PDB file of C-alpha atoms and ligand atoms in Angstrom:
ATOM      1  CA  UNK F 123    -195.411  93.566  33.262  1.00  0.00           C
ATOM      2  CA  UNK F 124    -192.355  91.354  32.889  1.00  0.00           C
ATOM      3  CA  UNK F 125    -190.412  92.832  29.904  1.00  0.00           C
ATOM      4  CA  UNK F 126    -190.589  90.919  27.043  1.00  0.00           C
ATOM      5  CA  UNK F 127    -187.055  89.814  25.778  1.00  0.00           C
ATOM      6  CA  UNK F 128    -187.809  87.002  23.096  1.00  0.00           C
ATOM      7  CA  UNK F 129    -186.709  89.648  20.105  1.00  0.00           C
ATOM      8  CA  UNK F 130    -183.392  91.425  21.759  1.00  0.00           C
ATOM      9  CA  UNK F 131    -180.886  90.279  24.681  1.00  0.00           C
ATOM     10  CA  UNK F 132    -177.605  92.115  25.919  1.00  0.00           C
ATOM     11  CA  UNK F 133    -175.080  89.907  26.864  1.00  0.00           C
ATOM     12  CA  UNK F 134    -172.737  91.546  29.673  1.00  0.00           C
ATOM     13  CA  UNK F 135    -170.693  93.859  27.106  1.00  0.00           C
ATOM     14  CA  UNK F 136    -173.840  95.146  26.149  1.00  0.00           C
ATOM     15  CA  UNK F 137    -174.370  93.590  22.421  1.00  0.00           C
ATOM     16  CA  UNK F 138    -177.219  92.847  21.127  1.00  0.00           C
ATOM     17  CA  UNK F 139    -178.792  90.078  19.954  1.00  0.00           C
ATOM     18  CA  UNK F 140    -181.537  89.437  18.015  1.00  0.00           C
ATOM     19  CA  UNK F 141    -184.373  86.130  18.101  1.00  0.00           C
ATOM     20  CA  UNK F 142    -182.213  84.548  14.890  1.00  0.00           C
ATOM     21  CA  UNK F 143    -178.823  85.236  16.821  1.00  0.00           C
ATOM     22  CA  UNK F 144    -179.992  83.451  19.864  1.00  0.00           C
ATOM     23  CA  UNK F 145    -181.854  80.850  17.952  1.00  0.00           C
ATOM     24  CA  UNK F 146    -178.356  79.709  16.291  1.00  0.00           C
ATOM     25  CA  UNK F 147    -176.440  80.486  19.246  1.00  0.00           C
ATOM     26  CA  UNK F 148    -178.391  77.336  20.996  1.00  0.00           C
ATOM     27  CA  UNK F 149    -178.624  75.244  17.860  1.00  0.00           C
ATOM     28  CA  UNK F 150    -174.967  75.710  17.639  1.00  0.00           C
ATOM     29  CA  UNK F 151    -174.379  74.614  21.749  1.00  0.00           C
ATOM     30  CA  UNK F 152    -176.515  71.752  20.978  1.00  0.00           C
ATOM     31  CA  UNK F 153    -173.908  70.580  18.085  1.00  0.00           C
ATOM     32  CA  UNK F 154    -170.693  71.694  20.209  1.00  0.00           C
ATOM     33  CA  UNK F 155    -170.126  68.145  21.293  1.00  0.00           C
ATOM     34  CA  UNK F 156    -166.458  68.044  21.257  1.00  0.00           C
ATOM     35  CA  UNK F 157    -164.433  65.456  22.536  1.00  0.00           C
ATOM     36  CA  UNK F 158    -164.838  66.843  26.022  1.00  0.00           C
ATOM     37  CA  UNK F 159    -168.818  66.473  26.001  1.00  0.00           C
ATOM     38  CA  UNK F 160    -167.791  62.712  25.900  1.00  0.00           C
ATOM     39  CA  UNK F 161    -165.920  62.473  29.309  1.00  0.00           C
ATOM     40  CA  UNK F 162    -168.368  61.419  32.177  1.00  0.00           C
ATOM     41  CA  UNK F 163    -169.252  64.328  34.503  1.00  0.00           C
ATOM     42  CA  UNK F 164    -168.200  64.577  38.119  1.00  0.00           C
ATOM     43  CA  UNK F 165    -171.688  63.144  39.268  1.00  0.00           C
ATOM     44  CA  UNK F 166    -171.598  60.229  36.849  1.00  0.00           C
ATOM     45  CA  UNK F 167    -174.395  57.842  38.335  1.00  0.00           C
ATOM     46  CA  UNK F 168    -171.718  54.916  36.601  1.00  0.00           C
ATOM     47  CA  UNK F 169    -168.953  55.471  38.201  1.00  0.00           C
ATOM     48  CA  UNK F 170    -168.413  53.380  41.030  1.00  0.00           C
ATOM     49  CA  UNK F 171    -170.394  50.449  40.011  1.00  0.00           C
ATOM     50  CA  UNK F 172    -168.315  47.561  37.947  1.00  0.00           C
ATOM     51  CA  UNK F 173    -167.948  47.384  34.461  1.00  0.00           C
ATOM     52  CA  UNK F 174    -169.965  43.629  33.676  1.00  0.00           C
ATOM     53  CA  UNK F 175    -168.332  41.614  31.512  1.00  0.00           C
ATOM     54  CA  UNK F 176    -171.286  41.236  28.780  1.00  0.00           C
ATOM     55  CA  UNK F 177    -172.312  39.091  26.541  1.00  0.00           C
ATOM     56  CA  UNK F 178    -172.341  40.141  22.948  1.00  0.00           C
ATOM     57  CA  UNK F 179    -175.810  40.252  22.491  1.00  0.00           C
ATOM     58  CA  UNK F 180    -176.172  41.767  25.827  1.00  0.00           C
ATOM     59  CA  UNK F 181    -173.748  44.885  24.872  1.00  0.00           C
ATOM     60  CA  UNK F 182    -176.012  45.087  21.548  1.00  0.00           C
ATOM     61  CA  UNK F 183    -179.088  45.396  23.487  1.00  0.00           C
ATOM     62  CA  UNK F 184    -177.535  48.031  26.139  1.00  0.00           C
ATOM     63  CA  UNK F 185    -175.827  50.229  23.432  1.00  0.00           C
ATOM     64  CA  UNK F 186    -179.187  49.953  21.410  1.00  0.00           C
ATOM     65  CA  UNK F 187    -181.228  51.293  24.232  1.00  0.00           C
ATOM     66  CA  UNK F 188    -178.289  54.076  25.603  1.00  0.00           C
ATOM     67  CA  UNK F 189    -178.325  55.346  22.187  1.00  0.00           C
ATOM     68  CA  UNK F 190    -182.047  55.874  22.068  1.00  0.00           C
ATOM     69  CA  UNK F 191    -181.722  57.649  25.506  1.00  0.00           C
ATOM     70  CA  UNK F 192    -179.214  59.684  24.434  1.00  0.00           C
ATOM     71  CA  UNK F 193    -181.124  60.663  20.943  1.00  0.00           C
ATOM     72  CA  UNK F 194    -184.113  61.310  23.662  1.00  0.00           C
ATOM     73  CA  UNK F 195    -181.406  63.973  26.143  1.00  0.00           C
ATOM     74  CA  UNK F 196    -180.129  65.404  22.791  1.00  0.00           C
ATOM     75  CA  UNK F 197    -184.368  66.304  21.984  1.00  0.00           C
ATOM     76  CA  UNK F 198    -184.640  67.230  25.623  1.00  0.00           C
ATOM     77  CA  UNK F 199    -181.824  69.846  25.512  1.00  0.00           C
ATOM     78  CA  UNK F 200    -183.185  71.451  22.170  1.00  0.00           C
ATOM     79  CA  UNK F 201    -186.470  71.415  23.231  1.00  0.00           C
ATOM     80  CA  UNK F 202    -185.911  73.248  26.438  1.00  0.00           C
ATOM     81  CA  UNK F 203    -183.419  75.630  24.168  1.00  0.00           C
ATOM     82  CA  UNK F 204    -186.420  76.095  21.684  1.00  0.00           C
ATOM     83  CA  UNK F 205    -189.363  76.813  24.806  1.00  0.00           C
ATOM     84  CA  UNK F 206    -186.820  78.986  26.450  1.00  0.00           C
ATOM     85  CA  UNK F 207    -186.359  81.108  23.032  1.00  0.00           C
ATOM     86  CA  UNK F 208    -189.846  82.216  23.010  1.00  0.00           C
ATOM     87  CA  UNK F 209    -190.265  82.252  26.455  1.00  0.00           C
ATOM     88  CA  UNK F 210    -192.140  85.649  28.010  1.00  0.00           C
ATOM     89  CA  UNK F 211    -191.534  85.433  31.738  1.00  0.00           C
ATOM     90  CA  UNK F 212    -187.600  85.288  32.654  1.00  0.00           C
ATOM     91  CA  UNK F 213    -188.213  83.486  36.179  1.00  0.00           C
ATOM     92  CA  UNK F 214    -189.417  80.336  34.003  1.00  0.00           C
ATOM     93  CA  UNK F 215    -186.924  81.023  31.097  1.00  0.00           C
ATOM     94  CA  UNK F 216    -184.292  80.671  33.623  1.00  0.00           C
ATOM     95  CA  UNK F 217    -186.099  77.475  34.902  1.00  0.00           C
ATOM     96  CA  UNK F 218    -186.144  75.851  31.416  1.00  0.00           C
ATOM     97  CA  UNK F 219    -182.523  76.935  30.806  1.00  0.00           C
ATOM     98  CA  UNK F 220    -181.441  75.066  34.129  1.00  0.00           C
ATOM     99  CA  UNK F 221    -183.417  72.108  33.477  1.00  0.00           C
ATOM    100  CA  UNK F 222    -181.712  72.228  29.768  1.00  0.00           C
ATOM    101  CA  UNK F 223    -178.039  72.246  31.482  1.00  0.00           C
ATOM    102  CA  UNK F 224    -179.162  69.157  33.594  1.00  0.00           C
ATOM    103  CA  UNK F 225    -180.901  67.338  30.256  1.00  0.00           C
ATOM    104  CA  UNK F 226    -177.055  68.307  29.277  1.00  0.00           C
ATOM    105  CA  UNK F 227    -175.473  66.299  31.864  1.00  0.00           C
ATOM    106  CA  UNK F 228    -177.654  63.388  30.945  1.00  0.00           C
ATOM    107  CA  UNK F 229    -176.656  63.444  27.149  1.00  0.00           C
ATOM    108  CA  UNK F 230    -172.652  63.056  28.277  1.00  0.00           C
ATOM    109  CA  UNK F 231    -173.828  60.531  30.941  1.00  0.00           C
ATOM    110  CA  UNK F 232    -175.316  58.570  27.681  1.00  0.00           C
ATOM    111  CA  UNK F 233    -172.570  59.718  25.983  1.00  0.00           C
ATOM    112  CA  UNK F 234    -169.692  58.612  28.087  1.00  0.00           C
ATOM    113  CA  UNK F 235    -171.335  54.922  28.484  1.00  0.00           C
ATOM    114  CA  UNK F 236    -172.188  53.970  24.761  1.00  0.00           C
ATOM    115  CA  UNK F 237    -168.062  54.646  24.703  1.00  0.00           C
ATOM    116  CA  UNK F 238    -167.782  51.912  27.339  1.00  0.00           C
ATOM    117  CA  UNK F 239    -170.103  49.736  25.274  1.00  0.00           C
ATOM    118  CA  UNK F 240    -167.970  50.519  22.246  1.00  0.00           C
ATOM    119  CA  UNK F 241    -170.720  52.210  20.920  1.00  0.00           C
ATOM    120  CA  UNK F 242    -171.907  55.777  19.171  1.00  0.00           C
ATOM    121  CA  UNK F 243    -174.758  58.255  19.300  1.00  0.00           C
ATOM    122  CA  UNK F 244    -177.231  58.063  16.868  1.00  0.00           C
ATOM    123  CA  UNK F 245    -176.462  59.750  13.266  1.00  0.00           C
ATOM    124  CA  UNK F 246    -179.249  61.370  13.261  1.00  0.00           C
ATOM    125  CA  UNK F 247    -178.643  63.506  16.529  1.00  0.00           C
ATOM    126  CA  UNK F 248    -178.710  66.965  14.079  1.00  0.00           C
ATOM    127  CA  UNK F 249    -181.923  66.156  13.214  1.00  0.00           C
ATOM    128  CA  UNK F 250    -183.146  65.322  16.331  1.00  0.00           C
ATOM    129  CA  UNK F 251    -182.131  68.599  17.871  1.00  0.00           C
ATOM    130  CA  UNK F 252    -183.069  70.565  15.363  1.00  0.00           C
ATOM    131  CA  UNK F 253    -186.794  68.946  15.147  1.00  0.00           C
ATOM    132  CA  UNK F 254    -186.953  69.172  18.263  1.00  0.00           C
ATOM    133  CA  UNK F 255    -185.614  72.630  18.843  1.00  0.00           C
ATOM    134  CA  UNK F 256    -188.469  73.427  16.225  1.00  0.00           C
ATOM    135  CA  UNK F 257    -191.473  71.978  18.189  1.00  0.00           C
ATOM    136  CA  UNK F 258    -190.654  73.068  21.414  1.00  0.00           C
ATOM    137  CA  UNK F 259    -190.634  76.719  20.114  1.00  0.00           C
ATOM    138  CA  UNK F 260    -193.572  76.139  18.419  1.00  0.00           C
ATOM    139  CA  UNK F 261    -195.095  74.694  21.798  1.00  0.00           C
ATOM    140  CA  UNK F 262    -193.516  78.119  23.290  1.00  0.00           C
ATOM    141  CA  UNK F 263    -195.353  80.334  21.508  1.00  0.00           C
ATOM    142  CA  UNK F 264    -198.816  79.440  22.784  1.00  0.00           C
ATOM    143  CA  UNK F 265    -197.861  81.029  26.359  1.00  0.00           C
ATOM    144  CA  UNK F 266    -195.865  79.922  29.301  1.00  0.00           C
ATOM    145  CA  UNK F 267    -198.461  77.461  30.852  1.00  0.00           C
ATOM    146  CA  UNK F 268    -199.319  75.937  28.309  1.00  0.00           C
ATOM    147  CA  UNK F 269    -195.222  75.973  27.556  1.00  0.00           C
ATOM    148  CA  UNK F 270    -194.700  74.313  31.501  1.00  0.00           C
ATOM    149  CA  UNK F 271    -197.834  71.741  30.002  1.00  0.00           C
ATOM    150  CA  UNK F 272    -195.684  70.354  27.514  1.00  0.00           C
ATOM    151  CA  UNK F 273    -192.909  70.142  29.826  1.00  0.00           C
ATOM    152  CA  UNK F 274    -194.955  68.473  32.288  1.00  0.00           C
ATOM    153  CA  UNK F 275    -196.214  66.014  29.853  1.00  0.00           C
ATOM    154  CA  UNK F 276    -192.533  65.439  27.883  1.00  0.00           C
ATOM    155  CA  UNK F 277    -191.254  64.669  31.292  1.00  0.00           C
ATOM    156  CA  UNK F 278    -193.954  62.215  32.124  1.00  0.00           C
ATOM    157  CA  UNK F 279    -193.603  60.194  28.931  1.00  0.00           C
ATOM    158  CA  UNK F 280    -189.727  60.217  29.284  1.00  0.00           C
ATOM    159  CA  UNK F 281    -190.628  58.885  33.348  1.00  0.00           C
ATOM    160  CA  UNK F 282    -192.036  56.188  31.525  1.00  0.00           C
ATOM    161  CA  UNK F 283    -190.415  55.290  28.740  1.00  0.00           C
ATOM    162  CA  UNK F 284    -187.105  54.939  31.279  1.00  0.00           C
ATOM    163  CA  UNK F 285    -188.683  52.458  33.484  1.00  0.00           C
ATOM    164  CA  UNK F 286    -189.419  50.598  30.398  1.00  0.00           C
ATOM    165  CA  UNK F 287    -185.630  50.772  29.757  1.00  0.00           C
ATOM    166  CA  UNK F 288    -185.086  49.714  33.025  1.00  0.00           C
ATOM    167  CA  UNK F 289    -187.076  46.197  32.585  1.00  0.00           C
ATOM    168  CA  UNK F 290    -185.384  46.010  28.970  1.00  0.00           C
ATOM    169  CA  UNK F 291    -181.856  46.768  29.980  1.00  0.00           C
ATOM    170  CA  UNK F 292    -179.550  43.404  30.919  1.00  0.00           C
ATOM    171  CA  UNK F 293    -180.035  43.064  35.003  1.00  0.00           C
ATOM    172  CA  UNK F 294    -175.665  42.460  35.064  1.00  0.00           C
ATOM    173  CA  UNK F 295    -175.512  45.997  33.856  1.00  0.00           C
ATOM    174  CA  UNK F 296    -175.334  48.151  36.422  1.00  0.00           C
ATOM    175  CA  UNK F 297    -173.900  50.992  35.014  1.00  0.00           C
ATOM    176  CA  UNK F 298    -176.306  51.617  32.604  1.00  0.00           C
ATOM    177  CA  UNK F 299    -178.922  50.888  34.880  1.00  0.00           C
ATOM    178  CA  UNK F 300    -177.939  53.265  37.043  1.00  0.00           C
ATOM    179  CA  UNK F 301    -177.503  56.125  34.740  1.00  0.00           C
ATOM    180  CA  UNK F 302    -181.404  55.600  33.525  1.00  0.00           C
ATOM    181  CA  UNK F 303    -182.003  55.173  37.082  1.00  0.00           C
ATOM    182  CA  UNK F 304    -180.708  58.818  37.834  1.00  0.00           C
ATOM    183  CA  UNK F 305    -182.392  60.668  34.821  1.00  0.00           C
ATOM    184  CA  UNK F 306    -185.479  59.459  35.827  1.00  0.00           C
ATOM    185  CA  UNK F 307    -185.402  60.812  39.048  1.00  0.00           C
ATOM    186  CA  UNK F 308    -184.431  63.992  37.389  1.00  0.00           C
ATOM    187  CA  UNK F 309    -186.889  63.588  35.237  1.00  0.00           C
ATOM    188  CA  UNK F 310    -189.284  63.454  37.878  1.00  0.00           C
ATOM    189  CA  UNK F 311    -188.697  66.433  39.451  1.00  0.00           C
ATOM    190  CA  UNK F 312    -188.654  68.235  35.877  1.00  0.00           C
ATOM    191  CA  UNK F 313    -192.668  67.366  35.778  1.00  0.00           C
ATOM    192  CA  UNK F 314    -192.975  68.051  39.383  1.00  0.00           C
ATOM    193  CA  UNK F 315    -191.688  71.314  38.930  1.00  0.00           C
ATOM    194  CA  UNK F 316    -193.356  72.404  35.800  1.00  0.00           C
ATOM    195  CA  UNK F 317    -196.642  71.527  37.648  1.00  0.00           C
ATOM    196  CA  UNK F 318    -196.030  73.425  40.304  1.00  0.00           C
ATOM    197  CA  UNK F 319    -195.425  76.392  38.397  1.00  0.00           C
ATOM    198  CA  UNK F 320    -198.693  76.092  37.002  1.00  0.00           C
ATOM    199  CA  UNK F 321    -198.841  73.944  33.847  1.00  0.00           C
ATOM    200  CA  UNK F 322    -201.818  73.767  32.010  1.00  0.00           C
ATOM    201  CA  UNK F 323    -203.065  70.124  31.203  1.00  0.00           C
ATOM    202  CA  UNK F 324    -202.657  69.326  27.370  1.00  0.00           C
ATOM    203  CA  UNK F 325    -205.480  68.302  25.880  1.00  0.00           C
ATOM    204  CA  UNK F 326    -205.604  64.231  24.697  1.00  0.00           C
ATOM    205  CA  UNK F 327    -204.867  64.449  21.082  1.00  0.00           C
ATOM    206  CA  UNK F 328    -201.814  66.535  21.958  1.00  0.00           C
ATOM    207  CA  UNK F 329    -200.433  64.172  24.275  1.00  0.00           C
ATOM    208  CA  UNK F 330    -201.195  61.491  22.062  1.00  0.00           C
ATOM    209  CA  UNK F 331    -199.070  63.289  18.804  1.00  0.00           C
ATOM    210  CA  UNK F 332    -196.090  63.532  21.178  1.00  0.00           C
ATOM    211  CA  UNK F 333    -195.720  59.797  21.938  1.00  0.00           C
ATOM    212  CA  UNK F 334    -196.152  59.450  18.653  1.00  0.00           C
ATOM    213  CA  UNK F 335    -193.457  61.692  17.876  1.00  0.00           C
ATOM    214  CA  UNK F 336    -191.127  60.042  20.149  1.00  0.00           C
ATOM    215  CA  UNK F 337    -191.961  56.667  19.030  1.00  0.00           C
ATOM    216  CA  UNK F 338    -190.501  57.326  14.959  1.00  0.00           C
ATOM    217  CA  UNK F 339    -187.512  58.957  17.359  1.00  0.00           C
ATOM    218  CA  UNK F 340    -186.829  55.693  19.386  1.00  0.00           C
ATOM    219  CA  UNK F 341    -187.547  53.304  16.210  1.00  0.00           C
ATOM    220  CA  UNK F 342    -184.637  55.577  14.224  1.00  0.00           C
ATOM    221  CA  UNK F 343    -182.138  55.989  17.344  1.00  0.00           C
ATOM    222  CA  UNK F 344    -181.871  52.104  18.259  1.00  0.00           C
ATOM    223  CA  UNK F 345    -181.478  51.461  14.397  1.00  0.00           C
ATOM    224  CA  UNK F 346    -178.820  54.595  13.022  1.00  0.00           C
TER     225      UNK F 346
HETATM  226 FE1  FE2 M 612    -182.904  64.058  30.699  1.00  0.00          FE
HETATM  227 FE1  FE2 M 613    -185.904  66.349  32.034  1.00  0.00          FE
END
């Protein structure tokens, strides 16, 4: 039986710590965005690709649309954090931790580009991490396939809302472009992989809450 660990972990110098302690441990790497976050990773999907010379309207529309992406990697992160607190089996809380480290990457991808459109994250990222940190434990708690469902089916919706992105985003601006082009691939393979570790299908209603849930996300990202 895989030993349980959602109430007590050791870290390496043998402390202990309890649910609350890791709980605010995550909520508190989710807010650590210091200046550093903001600098483009060595993988940036953006950085060999020309900076357009936009119109104003144009750089409007992109920074509009990075910041709802990056609102959307900020809920990612937490709600992998949250799914991974309450986790019972450590091969697939290791899973969701990785995939939260690469829904990291995305979120200074985001990041570093609404910079180059002279441009900031949403004021409401706090709240969308913490929301989100909230569901996704809540999802958690029902087991881990019905935990890898809700992965499966948040990775689907993000698939395509991105591809939307992609037919809303100005065509002269590649870097963008190729930034949402790269986290959906990721993306992708996120669902992929959560199916093949044996999601369970959510039922309708479910699925249907969740876009719904992500649409009053989007409508507040583009707008603060
Ligand atoms: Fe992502
Ligand atoms: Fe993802």
């Amino acid at each position: 039986m895989p030993q349980n660990t959602l109430m007590t972990k050791n870290d390496r110098n043998g402390r202990r710590y309890s649910a609350l302690d890791q709980a605010l441990m995550r909520l508190q790497q989710g807010f650590n965005r210091d200046s550093s976050s903001a600098a483009p990773s060595k993988n940036y999907p953006a950085a060999a690709l020309p900076q357009a010379d936009l119109s104003e309207s144009a750089r409007r529309r992109a920074a509009g649309l990075m910041r709802v992406n990056h609102a959307g990697e900020v809920s990612a992160q937490a709600l992998y954090h949250g799914q991974a607190l309450v986790s019972r089996d450590p091969e697939i809380r290791k899973h969701l931790l990785h995939a939260a480290a690469e829904e990291r990457a995305h979120l200074q991808w985001c990041e570093a580009r609404l910079g180059e459109l002279g441009a900031r994250p949403s004021r409401l990222s706090p709240f969308w991490y913490v929301g989100s940190f909230a569901i996704g434990a809540f999802a958690g708690v029902a087991g881990d396939r019905w935990n890898l469902g809700f992965v499966e089916e948040t990775e689907r919706q993000v698939v395509e809302h991105l591809e939307s992105h992609l037919e809303q985003l100005p065509r002269e601006d590649q870097r963008s472009r190729a930034i949402v082009e790269a986290m959906k691939a990721d993306e992708t393979r996120h669902g992929d992989e959560a199916a093949a570790a044996g999601a369970y299908a959510l039922p309708p209603p479910i699925k249907a809450l969740m876009r719904r849930v992500a649409g009053v996300m989007k409508f507040g990202a583009y707008r603060l």
